Coordinates of C-alpha atoms and ligand atoms in Angstrom, one line a residue:
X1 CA -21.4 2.8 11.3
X2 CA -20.3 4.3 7.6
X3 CA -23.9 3.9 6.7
X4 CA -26.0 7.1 6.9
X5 CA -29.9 7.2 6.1
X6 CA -30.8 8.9 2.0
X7 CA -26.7 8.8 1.4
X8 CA -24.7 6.9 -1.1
X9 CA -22.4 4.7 -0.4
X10 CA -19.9 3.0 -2.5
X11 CA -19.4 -1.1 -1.0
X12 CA -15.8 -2.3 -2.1
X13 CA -15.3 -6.3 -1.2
X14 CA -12.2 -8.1 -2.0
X15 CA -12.3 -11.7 -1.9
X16 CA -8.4 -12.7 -0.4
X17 CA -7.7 -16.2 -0.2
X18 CA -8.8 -16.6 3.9
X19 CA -11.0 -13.6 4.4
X20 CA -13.1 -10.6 2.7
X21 CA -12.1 -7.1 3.5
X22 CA -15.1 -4.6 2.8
X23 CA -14.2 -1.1 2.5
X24 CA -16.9 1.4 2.6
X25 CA -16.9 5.2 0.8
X26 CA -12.7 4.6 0.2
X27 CA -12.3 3.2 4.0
X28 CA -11.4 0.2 5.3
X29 CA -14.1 -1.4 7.6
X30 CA -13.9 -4.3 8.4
X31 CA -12.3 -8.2 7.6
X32 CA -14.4 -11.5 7.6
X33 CA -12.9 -14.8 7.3
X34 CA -13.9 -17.3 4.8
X35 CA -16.3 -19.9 6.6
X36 CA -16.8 -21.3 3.2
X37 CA -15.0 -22.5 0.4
X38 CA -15.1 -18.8 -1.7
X39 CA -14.9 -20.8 -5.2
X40 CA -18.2 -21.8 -4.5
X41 CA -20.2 -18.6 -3.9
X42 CA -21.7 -17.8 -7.2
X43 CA -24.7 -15.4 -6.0
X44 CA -24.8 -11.6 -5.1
X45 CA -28.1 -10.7 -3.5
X46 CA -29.2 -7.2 -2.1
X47 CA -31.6 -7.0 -0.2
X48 CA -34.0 -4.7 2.3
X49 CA -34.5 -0.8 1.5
X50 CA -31.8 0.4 -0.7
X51 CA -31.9 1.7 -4.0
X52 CA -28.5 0.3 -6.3
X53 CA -26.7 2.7 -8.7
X54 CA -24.6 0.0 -9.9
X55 CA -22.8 -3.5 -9.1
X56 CA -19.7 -4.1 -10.7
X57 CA -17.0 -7.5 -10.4
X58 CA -13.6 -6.8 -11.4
X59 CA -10.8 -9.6 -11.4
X60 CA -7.1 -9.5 -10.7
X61 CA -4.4 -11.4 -11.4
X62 CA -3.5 -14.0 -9.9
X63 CA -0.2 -12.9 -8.2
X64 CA 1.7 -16.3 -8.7
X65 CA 1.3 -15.9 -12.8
X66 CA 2.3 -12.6 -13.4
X67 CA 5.0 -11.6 -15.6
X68 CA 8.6 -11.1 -14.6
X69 CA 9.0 -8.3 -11.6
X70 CA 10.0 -5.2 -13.4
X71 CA 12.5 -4.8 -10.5
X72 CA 15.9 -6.3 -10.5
X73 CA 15.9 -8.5 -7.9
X74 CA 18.8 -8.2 -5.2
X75 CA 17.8 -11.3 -3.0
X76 CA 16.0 -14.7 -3.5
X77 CA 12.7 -13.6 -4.3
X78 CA 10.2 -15.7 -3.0
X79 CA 10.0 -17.6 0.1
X80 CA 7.6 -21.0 0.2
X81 CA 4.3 -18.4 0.6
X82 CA 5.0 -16.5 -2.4
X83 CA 5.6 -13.9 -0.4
X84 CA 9.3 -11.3 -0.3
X85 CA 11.4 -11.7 2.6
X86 CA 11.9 -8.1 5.0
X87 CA 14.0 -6.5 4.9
X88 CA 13.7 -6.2 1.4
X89 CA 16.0 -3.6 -1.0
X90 CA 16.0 -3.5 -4.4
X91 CA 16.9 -1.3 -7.3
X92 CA 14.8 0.0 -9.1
X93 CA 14.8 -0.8 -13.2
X94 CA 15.5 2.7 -13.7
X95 CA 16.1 5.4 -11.8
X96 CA 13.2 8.1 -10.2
X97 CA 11.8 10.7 -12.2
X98 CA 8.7 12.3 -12.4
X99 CA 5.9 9.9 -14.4
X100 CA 7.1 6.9 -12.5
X101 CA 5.3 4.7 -10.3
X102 CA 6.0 2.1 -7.4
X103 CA 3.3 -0.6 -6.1
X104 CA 3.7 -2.4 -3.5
X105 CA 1.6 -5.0 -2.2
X106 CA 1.4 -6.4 1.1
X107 CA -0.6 -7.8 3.6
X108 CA -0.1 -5.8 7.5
X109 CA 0.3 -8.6 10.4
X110 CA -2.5 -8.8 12.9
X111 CA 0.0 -8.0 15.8
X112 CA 1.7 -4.8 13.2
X113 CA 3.3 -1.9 15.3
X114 CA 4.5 0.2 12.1
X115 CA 6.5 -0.6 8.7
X116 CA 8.3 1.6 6.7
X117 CA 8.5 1.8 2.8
X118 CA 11.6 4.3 1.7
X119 CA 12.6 5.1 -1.7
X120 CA 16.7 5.6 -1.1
X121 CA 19.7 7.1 -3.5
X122 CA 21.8 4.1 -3.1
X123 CA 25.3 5.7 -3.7
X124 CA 24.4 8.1 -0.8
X125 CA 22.1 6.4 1.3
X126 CA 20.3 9.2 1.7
X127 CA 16.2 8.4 2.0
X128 CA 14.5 10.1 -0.9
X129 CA 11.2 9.2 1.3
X130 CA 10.3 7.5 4.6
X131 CA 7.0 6.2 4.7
X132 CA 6.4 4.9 7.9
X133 CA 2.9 4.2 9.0
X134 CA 2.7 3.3 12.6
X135 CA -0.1 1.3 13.8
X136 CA 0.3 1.4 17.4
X137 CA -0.5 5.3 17.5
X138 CA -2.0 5.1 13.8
X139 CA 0.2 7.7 12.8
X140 CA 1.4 8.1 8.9
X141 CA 5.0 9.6 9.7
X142 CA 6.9 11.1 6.4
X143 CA 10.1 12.1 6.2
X144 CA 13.3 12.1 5.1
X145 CA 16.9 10.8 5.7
X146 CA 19.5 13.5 4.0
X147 CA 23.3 13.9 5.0
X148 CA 22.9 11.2 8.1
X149 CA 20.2 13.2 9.3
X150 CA 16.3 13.1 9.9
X151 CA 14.5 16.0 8.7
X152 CA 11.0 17.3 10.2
X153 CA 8.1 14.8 10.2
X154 CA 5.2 15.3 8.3
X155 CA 2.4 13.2 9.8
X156 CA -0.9 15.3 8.6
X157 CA -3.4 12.8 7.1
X158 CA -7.2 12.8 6.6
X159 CA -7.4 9.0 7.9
X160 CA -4.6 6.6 8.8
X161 CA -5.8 4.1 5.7
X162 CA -3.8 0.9 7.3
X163 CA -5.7 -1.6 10.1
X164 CA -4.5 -5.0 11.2
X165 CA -5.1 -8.0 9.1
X166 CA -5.6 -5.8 6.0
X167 CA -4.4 -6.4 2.2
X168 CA -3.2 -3.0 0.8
X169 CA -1.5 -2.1 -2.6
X170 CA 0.3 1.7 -2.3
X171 CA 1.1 3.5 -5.0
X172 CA 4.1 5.9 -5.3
X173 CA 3.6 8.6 -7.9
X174 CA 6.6 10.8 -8.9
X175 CA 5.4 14.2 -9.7
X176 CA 7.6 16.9 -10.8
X177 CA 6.9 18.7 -8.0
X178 CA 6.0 15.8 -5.1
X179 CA 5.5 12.0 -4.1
X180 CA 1.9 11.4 -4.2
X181 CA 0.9 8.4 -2.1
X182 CA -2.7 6.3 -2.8
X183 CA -3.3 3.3 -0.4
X184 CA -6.1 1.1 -2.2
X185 CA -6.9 3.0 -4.5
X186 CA -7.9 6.3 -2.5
X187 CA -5.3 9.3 -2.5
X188 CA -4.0 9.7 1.1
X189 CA -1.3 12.2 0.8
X190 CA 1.5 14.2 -1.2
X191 CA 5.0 15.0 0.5
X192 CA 7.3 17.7 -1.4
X193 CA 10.5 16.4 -2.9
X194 CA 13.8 17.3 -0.3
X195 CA 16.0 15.3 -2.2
X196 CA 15.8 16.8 -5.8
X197 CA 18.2 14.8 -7.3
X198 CA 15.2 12.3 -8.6
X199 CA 17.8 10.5 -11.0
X200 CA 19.6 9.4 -7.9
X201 CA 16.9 7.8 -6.4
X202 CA 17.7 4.0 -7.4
X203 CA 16.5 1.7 -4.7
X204 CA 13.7 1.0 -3.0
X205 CA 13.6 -0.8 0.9
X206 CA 10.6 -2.3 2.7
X207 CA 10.8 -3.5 6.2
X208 CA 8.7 -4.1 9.1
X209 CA 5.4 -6.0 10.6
X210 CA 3.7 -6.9 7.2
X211 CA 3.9 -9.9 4.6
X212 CA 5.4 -8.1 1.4
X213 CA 3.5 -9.8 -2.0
X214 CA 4.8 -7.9 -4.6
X215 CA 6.5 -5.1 -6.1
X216 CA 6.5 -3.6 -9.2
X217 CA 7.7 0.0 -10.7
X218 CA 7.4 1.5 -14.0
Ligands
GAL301 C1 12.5 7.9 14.1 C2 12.6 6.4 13.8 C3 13.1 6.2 12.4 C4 12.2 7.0 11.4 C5 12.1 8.5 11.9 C6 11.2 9.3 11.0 O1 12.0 8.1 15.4 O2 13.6 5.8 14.7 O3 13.1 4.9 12.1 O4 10.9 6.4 11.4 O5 11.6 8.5 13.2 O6 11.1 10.6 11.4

């Protein structure tokens, strides 16, 4: 129950195209599936004993008409469901560097054990960062993979931000000094750059138990 008697609360619902997913205070809560047609809801009502700061709509784009990836592509893009096929690698437009950003949408299967999201210095192979969130134990395991070997987890989070069924756009931001990971728009956690060789970093690889929507870096 994220609802507590004389506190705020901040209601986020995203309409998706089968379901709503309603995050409460930053947190995922809970999906509902569409028992109606969504293009014809046209009403918001609030009712019962609340007092509302403030309602607000806001409208993405539509993912099939947005402008050209800003990734080069190194495989067929888009399967029937415009949706990528996993595993997926690409490079990157231009290499890592602090000021640069990575999103990546997706959509986490119902039956999801874990997925993992790794920025890699292609010539090397060396992962940069390993972000593997694992459902199963709902653990948000960091690290990474440098000189064919895995380094020390990190796995300290405030709340695993990932749940079955749920739509999620994470954003990798390159600091001088760290990654800094968001998942929905709430900051979940930072992870010190290992590899310093940021110019190397030139690929980016998603696998695992999710439907991959889109990427994008700039
Ligand atoms: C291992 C796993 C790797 C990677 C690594 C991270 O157990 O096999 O895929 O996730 O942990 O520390």
């Amino acid at each position: 129950m994220p609802f507590r008697k004389e506190k705020s609360f901040e209601i986020v619902i995203m309409v998706l195209k089968n379901k709503f997913q309603v995050a409460v205070n930053g947190k995922h809560t809970l999906l509902y599936a569409h028992r109606i047609c969504p293009e014809k809801i046209d009403t918001l009502g609030i009712y019962g004993k609340v007092n509302i700061h403030s309602v607000g709509f806001s409208f993405s784009e539509d993912l099939q008409s947005l402008e050209m990836p800003t990734l080069r592509l190194t495989q067929v893009q888009k399967s029937g469901l415009s949706q990528l096929s996993l595993p997926y690698e690409a490079r990157l437009n231009s290499a890592m560097g602090p000021g640069r950003t990575v999103v990546i949408k997706g959509e986490v299967n119902t039956n999801a054990k874990s997925f993992n999201v790794d920025l890699v210095a292609g010539k090397s192979r060396d992962i940069a960062l390993h972000l593997n969130p694992r459902l199963n134990t709902k653990a948000f395991v960091r690290n990474s993979f440098l000189q064919h070997a895995w380094g020390a987890e990190e796995r300290s989070i405030t709340g695993f931000p990932f749940s079955p069924g749920m739509y999620f756009e994470m954003i990798i931001y390159c600091d001088v000094r760290e990654f800094k990971v968001a998942v929905n728009g709430v900051h979940s956690l930072e992870y010190k750059h290992r590899f310093k060789e940021l110019s190397s970093i030139d690929t980016l690889a998603v696998d695992g138990d999710i439907h991959l929507l889109d990427i994008r870096s700039w």
